[in-house]
Amino acid sequence: MTERLTIRRPDDWHLHLRDGEMLKGVLPHSARDFARAIIMPNLVPPVVRGDDARAYRDRILAALPEGADFTPLMTLYLTEDTDPDDVAEAHASGLVTAVKLYPAGATTNSASGVRDFDKVQGVLERMAEIGLPLCVHGEVTHADVDIFDREAVFIDEVLDPIRRATPGLRVVMEHITTEDAAEYVTEATGDIGATITIQHLMLDRNDMLAGGIRPHFYCLPILKRGTHRPALVEAATGGNPRFFLGTDSAPHATDLKENACGCAGCFTAPIALSCLTEVFDEAGALDRLEGFASLHGPAFYGLPVNQATITLEKGAPIDFSDSVPTGAGPVTVFNPGRPVHWRVAS
Ligand code: DOR
Ligand code: ZN
């Protein structure tokens, strides 16, 4: 008998859609399976002011396929010059759902991010007052900190001090990759959530580096030692509402990934739900999939849950398409390198 599972339509609480031709090529893959997504603002130039977010939202809506049911939830890119009034106005009008903090230099297009955290304290205090969440790329960028330790150091040196200095600030620790982060989020007092990606639930650094470099597994924060993955799977499948799905699907043209200095990011959107369901099935936690994918995120963001449903079906291993064509070049689709049996049936 075919195994089937129907859940409320999921949302993606961390997504890169890019702009222009890339946006047109990748957007249908998220809009097919997800009702809403938190849209990352790290364009070139970044989405800094309310007006930038409004214009970007209009471009996303214009690029949606006919009949698609997808709502982009916009974010602003926090800089040291961000104006608290502009942020508050964009929030009050319903235009933005969160503000994104990139430590300067941490990842793709983060050069305009924050170097001196004291300079953004005024904005953070305003956000705490109005209840606007801060989405955090949680990595320090000092050259003397090993890339595999950057998340754990960030928690101690940046995140915890910011949260202590700004009572009431609602924080989402994005794409957590370590047991340390899962523990911090589980144990912290106050209003905190965390997103987890598909690749960090399925892979560790050996998958990326042993027996040859696999550039399509390279993302930031980087895949960690294998001991961290089970802690992330436990956090995702354990039913704690602080954890929810954020794919961090981050498309780059294939030639920029398969490159002497390849870009960070895994393009998971087309197969995200198949892979996620496989992970929950393996963990014996299919009954908790809906919480992680469709319920915990809206609860954190104070949004209604989706009324529509999707049905997943288990069968023969699915065929992964290698790549998605876009006007900005083909983009290689994430393939975990092992069979995935679940597909989105309707
Ligand atoms: O791997 C990543 N890619 N991590 C990020 O934080 C940014 C993203 C991108 O924009 O490509
Ligand atoms: Zn991201």
CSV table of C-alpha atoms and ligand atoms in Angstrom, one decimal:
chain,number,residue,atom,x,y,z
A,1,MET,CA,0.0,0.0,0.0
A,2,THR,CA,1.3,3.5,-0.8
A,3,GLU,CA,2.1,5.5,2.2
A,4,ARG,CA,0.7,9.0,2.2
A,5,LEU,CA,0.9,11.9,4.5
A,6,THR,CA,-1.2,15.1,4.3
A,7,ILE,CA,-0.1,18.2,6.2
A,8,ARG,CA,-0.9,21.9,6.1
A,9,ARG,CA,1.0,23.6,3.3
A,10,PRO,CA,4.4,24.5,4.6
A,11,ASP,CA,6.3,27.8,4.7
A,12,ASP,CA,10.0,28.4,4.2
A,13,TRP,CA,11.3,30.7,6.9
A,14,HIS,CA,14.6,31.5,5.1
A,15,LEU,CA,14.9,31.7,1.4
A,16,HIS,CA,17.1,33.4,-1.2
A,17,LEU,CA,15.2,34.3,-4.4
A,18,ARG,CA,17.8,36.7,-5.9
A,19,ASP,CA,16.5,39.1,-8.6
A,20,GLY,CA,16.1,39.5,-12.4
A,21,GLU,CA,16.5,36.3,-14.5
A,22,MET,CA,17.6,34.2,-11.6
A,23,LEU,CA,14.5,35.2,-9.6
A,24,LYS,CA,12.2,34.2,-12.6
A,25,GLY,CA,13.9,30.8,-12.9
A,26,VAL,CA,14.0,29.8,-9.3
A,27,LEU,CA,10.8,31.3,-7.8
A,28,PRO,CA,8.3,28.7,-9.3
A,29,HIS,CA,10.1,25.9,-7.4
A,30,SER,CA,9.4,27.5,-4.0
A,31,ALA,CA,6.0,28.8,-5.0
A,32,ARG,CA,4.9,25.3,-5.9
A,33,ASP,CA,5.4,23.8,-2.5
A,34,PHE,CA,5.5,26.7,0.0
A,35,ALA,CA,2.7,29.1,0.8
A,36,ARG,CA,5.0,31.8,2.2
A,37,ALA,CA,8.7,32.5,2.6
A,38,ILE,CA,10.9,34.9,4.5
A,39,ILE,CA,12.9,36.5,1.7
A,40,MET,CA,16.5,37.3,2.3
A,41,PRO,CA,17.6,40.8,1.5
A,42,ASN,CA,21.3,40.2,0.4
A,43,LEU,CA,20.9,41.4,-3.1
A,44,VAL,CA,23.5,43.6,-4.8
A,45,PRO,CA,22.8,46.4,-3.6
A,46,PRO,CA,21.1,45.0,-0.5
A,47,VAL,CA,17.4,45.6,0.5
A,48,VAL,CA,18.1,48.2,3.2
A,49,ARG,CA,15.2,50.6,3.3
A,50,GLY,CA,11.4,50.1,3.3
A,51,ASP,CA,11.2,51.5,-0.3
A,52,ASP,CA,13.8,48.9,-1.4
A,53,ALA,CA,11.7,46.1,0.2
A,54,ARG,CA,8.5,47.4,-1.5
A,55,ALA,CA,10.1,47.5,-4.9
A,56,TYR,CA,11.7,44.0,-4.4
A,57,ARG,CA,8.3,42.6,-3.3
A,58,ASP,CA,6.7,43.9,-6.4
A,59,ARG,CA,9.4,42.3,-8.6
A,60,ILE,CA,8.8,39.0,-6.8
A,61,LEU,CA,5.0,39.2,-7.3
A,62,ALA,CA,5.5,40.1,-11.0
A,63,ALA,CA,7.7,37.0,-11.5
A,64,LEU,CA,5.2,34.6,-9.9
A,65,PRO,CA,3.7,32.0,-12.3
A,66,GLU,CA,0.1,32.5,-13.2
A,67,GLY,CA,-2.2,31.2,-10.4
A,68,ALA,CA,0.6,30.7,-7.9
A,69,ASP,CA,-0.4,30.9,-4.2
A,70,PHE,CA,2.7,32.3,-2.6
A,71,THR,CA,3.3,35.3,-0.3
A,72,PRO,CA,6.8,36.7,0.0
A,73,LEU,CA,7.5,38.0,3.6
A,74,MET,CA,10.0,40.8,3.2
A,75,THR,CA,13.0,41.6,5.3
A,76,LEU,CA,15.4,44.5,5.6
A,77,TYR,CA,19.2,44.2,5.6
A,78,LEU,CA,20.5,45.8,8.8
A,79,THR,CA,23.4,48.2,8.3
A,80,GLU,CA,25.2,50.5,10.7
A,81,ASP,CA,23.3,53.3,9.1
A,82,THR,CA,19.8,51.8,9.3
A,83,ASP,CA,17.2,54.3,10.4
A,84,PRO,CA,15.0,53.0,13.2
A,85,ASP,CA,12.1,55.2,12.0
A,86,ASP,CA,12.3,53.7,8.5
A,87,VAL,CA,12.3,50.2,10.0
A,88,ALA,CA,9.3,51.0,12.3
A,89,GLU,CA,7.3,52.5,9.4
A,90,ALA,CA,8.0,49.5,7.2
A,91,HIS,CA,6.9,47.2,10.0
A,92,ALA,CA,3.7,49.2,10.8
A,93,SER,CA,2.6,49.2,7.2
A,94,GLY,CA,2.8,45.4,7.1
A,95,LEU,CA,5.6,45.5,4.5
A,96,VAL,CA,8.4,43.8,6.5
A,97,THR,CA,8.2,40.7,8.7
A,98,ALA,CA,11.8,40.7,10.0
A,99,VAL,CA,15.2,42.4,9.9
A,100,LYS,CA,18.3,40.5,8.9
A,101,LEU,CA,21.6,40.8,10.6
A,102,TYR,CA,24.7,39.8,8.7
A,103,PRO,CA,28.0,40.3,10.4
A,104,ALA,CA,30.1,42.1,7.7
A,105,GLY,CA,32.0,39.6,5.6
A,106,ALA,CA,30.2,36.5,7.0
A,107,THR,CA,28.8,35.3,3.7
A,108,THR,CA,27.5,36.1,0.2
A,109,ASN,CA,26.9,39.8,-0.3
A,110,SER,CA,27.4,40.7,3.4
A,111,ALA,CA,29.9,43.5,2.9
A,112,SER,CA,27.3,46.1,4.0
A,113,GLY,CA,26.6,44.1,7.2
A,114,VAL,CA,27.5,45.1,10.8
A,115,ARG,CA,31.0,45.5,12.1
A,116,ASP,CA,30.4,47.4,15.2
A,117,PHE,CA,27.3,46.0,17.0
A,118,ASP,CA,27.0,49.1,19.3
A,119,LYS,CA,26.1,51.1,16.2
A,120,VAL,CA,22.9,49.1,15.7
A,121,GLN,CA,21.8,49.0,19.3
A,122,GLY,CA,19.2,51.8,18.7
A,123,VAL,CA,17.6,49.9,15.9
A,124,LEU,CA,17.5,46.7,18.0
A,125,GLU,CA,15.9,48.5,20.9
A,126,ARG,CA,13.2,49.9,18.6
A,127,MET,CA,12.6,46.4,17.2
A,128,ALA,CA,12.2,45.0,20.7
A,129,GLU,CA,9.7,47.7,21.4
A,130,ILE,CA,7.6,47.0,18.3
A,131,GLY,CA,8.0,43.2,18.4
A,132,LEU,CA,9.8,43.0,15.0
A,133,PRO,CA,12.0,39.9,14.9
A,134,LEU,CA,15.7,39.9,14.1
A,135,CYS,CA,16.9,37.1,11.9
A,136,VAL,CA,20.6,36.4,12.6
A,137,HIS,CA,23.4,35.0,10.5
A,138,GLY,CA,25.2,33.6,13.5
A,139,GLU,CA,28.9,33.5,12.6
A,140,VAL,CA,31.8,35.6,13.7
A,141,THR,CA,34.1,36.7,11.0
A,142,HIS,CA,37.5,37.2,12.7
A,143,ALA,CA,40.2,35.6,10.6
A,144,ASP,CA,41.6,34.0,13.8
A,145,VAL,CA,38.5,32.0,14.4
A,146,ASP,CA,38.4,28.7,12.6
A,147,ILE,CA,35.5,28.5,10.1
A,148,PHE,CA,34.2,25.4,11.9
A,149,ASP,CA,34.0,27.3,15.2
A,150,ARG,CA,32.4,30.5,14.0
A,151,GLU,CA,28.9,29.7,15.0
A,152,ALA,CA,29.7,28.5,18.5
A,153,VAL,CA,31.9,31.6,19.1
A,154,PHE,CA,29.2,33.9,17.8
A,155,ILE,CA,26.7,32.6,20.4
A,156,ASP,CA,29.1,33.5,23.2
A,157,GLU,CA,30.6,36.7,21.9
A,158,VAL,CA,27.8,38.3,20.0
A,159,LEU,CA,24.3,36.7,20.2
A,160,ASP,CA,24.1,36.3,24.0
A,161,PRO,CA,25.4,39.8,24.7
A,162,ILE,CA,23.0,41.3,22.2
A,163,ARG,CA,20.0,39.4,23.7
A,164,ARG,CA,21.1,40.4,27.3
A,165,ALA,CA,21.5,44.1,26.2
A,166,THR,CA,18.1,44.2,24.5
A,167,PRO,CA,15.4,42.6,26.6
A,168,GLY,CA,12.4,41.7,24.6
A,169,LEU,CA,14.2,41.4,21.3
A,170,ARG,CA,12.7,38.5,19.3
A,171,VAL,CA,15.5,36.6,17.6
A,172,VAL,CA,15.6,33.8,15.0
A,173,MET,CA,19.0,32.1,14.9
A,174,GLU,CA,19.1,31.2,11.2
A,175,HIS,CA,20.4,27.9,9.7
A,176,ILE,CA,21.8,26.5,12.9
A,177,THR,CA,24.6,23.9,12.3
A,178,THR,CA,25.9,22.8,15.7
A,179,GLU,CA,24.8,21.0,18.8
A,180,ASP,CA,25.9,24.2,20.6
A,181,ALA,CA,23.3,26.3,18.8
A,182,ALA,CA,20.6,23.7,19.3
A,183,GLU,CA,21.3,23.6,23.0
A,184,TYR,CA,21.5,27.4,23.3
A,185,VAL,CA,18.1,27.8,21.6
A,186,THR,CA,16.5,25.0,23.6
A,187,GLU,CA,17.7,26.4,26.9
A,188,ALA,CA,17.6,30.2,26.4
A,189,THR,CA,15.1,32.3,28.2
A,190,GLY,CA,13.1,34.8,26.2
A,191,ASP,CA,11.7,34.9,22.7
A,192,ILE,CA,14.0,32.9,20.5
A,193,GLY,CA,13.6,30.5,17.5
A,194,ALA,CA,15.9,28.8,15.1
A,195,THR,CA,15.7,27.6,11.5
A,196,ILE,CA,17.3,24.5,10.2
A,197,THR,CA,18.2,23.7,6.5
A,198,ILE,CA,17.8,20.5,4.6
A,199,GLN,CA,21.5,20.1,3.9
A,200,HIS,CA,22.4,20.4,7.6
A,201,LEU,CA,19.8,17.7,8.5
A,202,MET,CA,21.2,15.3,5.8
A,203,LEU,CA,24.9,15.9,5.5
A,204,ASP,CA,28.1,16.6,7.4
A,205,ARG,CA,31.5,17.8,6.3
A,206,ASN,CA,32.7,14.4,5.3
A,207,ASP,CA,30.0,14.3,2.6
A,208,MET,CA,31.4,17.5,1.3
A,209,LEU,CA,35.1,16.8,1.6
A,210,ALA,CA,36.0,13.1,1.8
A,211,GLY,CA,36.9,11.5,-1.5
A,212,GLY,CA,36.8,14.8,-3.5
A,213,ILE,CA,35.3,18.3,-3.0
A,214,ARG,CA,31.6,18.5,-3.7
A,215,PRO,CA,31.0,22.2,-4.3
A,216,HIS,CA,27.2,21.9,-4.3
A,217,PHE,CA,27.4,20.9,-0.6
A,218,TYR,CA,29.3,24.1,0.2
A,219,CYS,CA,27.2,26.6,2.1
A,220,LEU,CA,27.6,29.0,5.1
A,221,PRO,CA,27.6,28.3,7.9
A,222,ILE,CA,29.6,25.4,6.6
A,223,LEU,CA,28.6,21.7,7.2
A,224,LYS,CA,30.1,20.6,10.5
A,225,ARG,CA,31.6,17.4,12.0
A,226,GLY,CA,29.2,14.4,12.0
A,227,THR,CA,28.5,14.6,15.7
A,228,HIS,CA,26.4,17.8,15.1
A,229,ARG,CA,24.0,16.4,12.6
A,230,PRO,CA,22.1,14.1,15.0
A,231,ALA,CA,21.6,17.0,17.4
A,232,LEU,CA,20.0,19.0,14.6
A,233,VAL,CA,17.8,16.1,13.6
A,234,GLU,CA,16.7,15.8,17.2
A,235,ALA,CA,16.0,19.5,17.4
A,236,ALA,CA,13.9,19.4,14.2
A,237,THR,CA,12.0,16.2,14.9
A,238,GLY,CA,11.6,16.6,18.7
A,239,GLY,CA,8.5,18.8,18.5
A,240,ASN,CA,10.0,21.8,20.2
A,241,PRO,CA,8.2,24.8,18.7
A,242,ARG,CA,11.3,26.9,18.8
A,243,PHE,CA,12.6,25.0,15.7
A,244,PHE,CA,11.2,25.4,12.2
A,245,LEU,CA,12.1,24.9,8.6
A,246,GLY,CA,14.2,27.5,6.8
A,247,THR,CA,15.7,26.0,3.7
A,248,ASP,CA,18.2,28.7,3.0
A,249,SER,CA,17.9,27.6,-0.6
A,250,ALA,CA,20.5,29.8,-2.2
A,251,PRO,CA,20.9,29.5,-6.0
A,252,HIS,CA,24.1,30.3,-7.8
A,253,ALA,CA,24.7,29.6,-11.4
A,254,THR,CA,26.5,26.3,-11.7
A,255,ASP,CA,29.7,27.8,-13.1
A,256,LEU,CA,30.0,30.0,-10.0
A,257,LYS,CA,29.8,26.9,-7.8
A,258,GLU,CA,32.1,24.7,-9.8
A,259,ASN,CA,34.8,27.2,-9.7
A,260,ALA,CA,38.3,27.7,-8.2
A,261,CYS,CA,36.7,30.0,-5.6
A,262,GLY,CA,33.1,28.7,-5.5
A,263,CYS,CA,30.1,30.5,-4.0
A,264,ALA,CA,28.4,29.3,-0.9
A,265,GLY,CA,24.8,28.1,-1.1
A,266,CYS,CA,22.8,25.0,-1.8
A,267,PHE,CA,19.8,25.2,-4.2
A,268,THR,CA,17.4,22.9,-2.3
A,269,ALA,CA,14.0,24.5,-3.2
A,270,PRO,CA,12.9,21.9,-5.8
A,271,ILE,CA,13.4,18.9,-3.5
A,272,ALA,CA,13.3,20.4,-0.1
A,273,LEU,CA,10.0,18.8,1.0
A,274,SER,CA,10.9,15.4,-0.3
A,275,CYS,CA,14.3,15.4,1.5
A,276,LEU,CA,12.7,16.8,4.7
A,277,THR,CA,10.1,14.1,4.8
A,278,GLU,CA,12.8,11.5,4.3
A,279,VAL,CA,14.7,12.8,7.3
A,280,PHE,CA,11.5,12.7,9.5
A,281,ASP,CA,10.7,9.2,8.2
A,282,GLU,CA,14.1,8.0,9.1
A,283,ALA,CA,13.8,9.5,12.5
A,284,GLY,CA,10.4,7.8,13.0
A,285,ALA,CA,8.9,11.3,13.4
A,286,LEU,CA,6.5,11.7,10.5
A,287,ASP,CA,3.8,12.8,13.0
A,288,ARG,CA,6.0,15.8,13.8
A,289,LEU,CA,6.7,16.9,10.3
A,290,GLU,CA,3.7,19.3,10.1
A,291,GLY,CA,4.9,21.0,13.3
A,292,PHE,CA,8.3,21.7,12.0
A,293,ALA,CA,7.3,22.6,8.4
A,294,SER,CA,3.9,24.3,8.8
A,295,LEU,CA,3.0,25.2,12.4
A,296,HIS,CA,6.0,26.4,14.5
A,297,GLY,CA,7.1,29.1,12.1
A,298,PRO,CA,3.7,30.9,11.9
A,299,ALA,CA,3.4,30.6,15.7
A,300,PHE,CA,6.7,32.3,16.2
A,301,TYR,CA,5.9,35.1,13.7
A,302,GLY,CA,2.4,35.5,14.9
A,303,LEU,CA,0.8,34.6,11.6
A,304,PRO,CA,-2.1,32.3,10.8
A,305,VAL,CA,-1.3,28.8,9.8
A,306,ASN,CA,-2.1,27.9,6.2
A,307,GLN,CA,-5.5,26.4,5.4
A,308,ALA,CA,-4.4,24.5,2.2
A,309,THR,CA,-2.8,21.1,2.5
A,310,ILE,CA,-0.2,19.1,0.6
A,311,THR,CA,0.1,15.4,0.3
A,312,LEU,CA,3.3,13.5,0.3
A,313,GLU,CA,3.6,10.0,-1.1
A,314,LYS,CA,6.2,7.3,-0.5
A,315,GLY,CA,7.4,5.1,-3.3
A,316,ALA,CA,10.4,4.3,-5.5
A,317,PRO,CA,13.4,6.6,-5.1
A,318,ILE,CA,12.6,9.9,-6.8
A,319,ASP,CA,14.6,11.2,-9.8
A,320,PHE,CA,16.5,14.3,-9.0
A,321,SER,CA,16.7,16.7,-11.9
A,322,ASP,CA,20.3,17.8,-12.2
A,323,SER,CA,19.7,21.4,-12.8
A,324,VAL,CA,17.1,24.1,-13.4
A,325,PRO,CA,17.6,26.4,-16.4
A,326,THR,CA,17.4,30.1,-15.7
A,327,GLY,CA,18.1,33.2,-17.8
A,328,ALA,CA,21.2,33.7,-15.6
A,329,GLY,CA,22.5,30.2,-16.4
A,330,PRO,CA,21.7,26.7,-15.2
A,331,VAL,CA,21.5,26.1,-11.4
A,332,THR,CA,22.5,22.7,-10.1
A,333,VAL,CA,19.8,21.2,-7.8
A,334,PHE,CA,20.9,19.8,-4.4
A,335,ASN,CA,21.2,16.0,-4.5
A,336,PRO,CA,22.0,14.4,-1.1
A,337,GLY,CA,23.6,11.4,-2.8
A,338,ARG,CA,21.2,8.8,-1.3
A,339,PRO,CA,17.8,7.6,-2.2
A,340,VAL,CA,14.8,9.8,-1.3
A,341,HIS,CA,11.5,8.1,-1.4
A,342,TRP,CA,9.0,10.9,-0.8
A,343,ARG,CA,7.5,13.1,-3.4
A,344,VAL,CA,4.9,15.9,-3.3
A,345,ALA,CA,1.9,14.3,-4.9
A,346,SER,CA,-0.5,17.2,-4.7
B,1,DOR,O1,25.5,29.4,1.9
B,1,DOR,C1,25.0,30.5,2.0
B,1,DOR,N1,24.5,31.2,0.9
B,1,DOR,N2,24.8,31.1,3.2
B,1,DOR,C2,24.4,32.4,3.3
B,1,DOR,O2,24.4,32.8,4.4
B,1,DOR,C3,24.1,33.2,2.1
B,1,DOR,C4,23.7,32.4,1.0
B,1,DOR,C5,23.7,33.1,-0.3
B,1,DOR,O3,23.2,34.2,-0.4
B,1,DOR,O4,24.2,32.6,-1.3
B,2,ZN,ZN,20.7,32.5,3.8
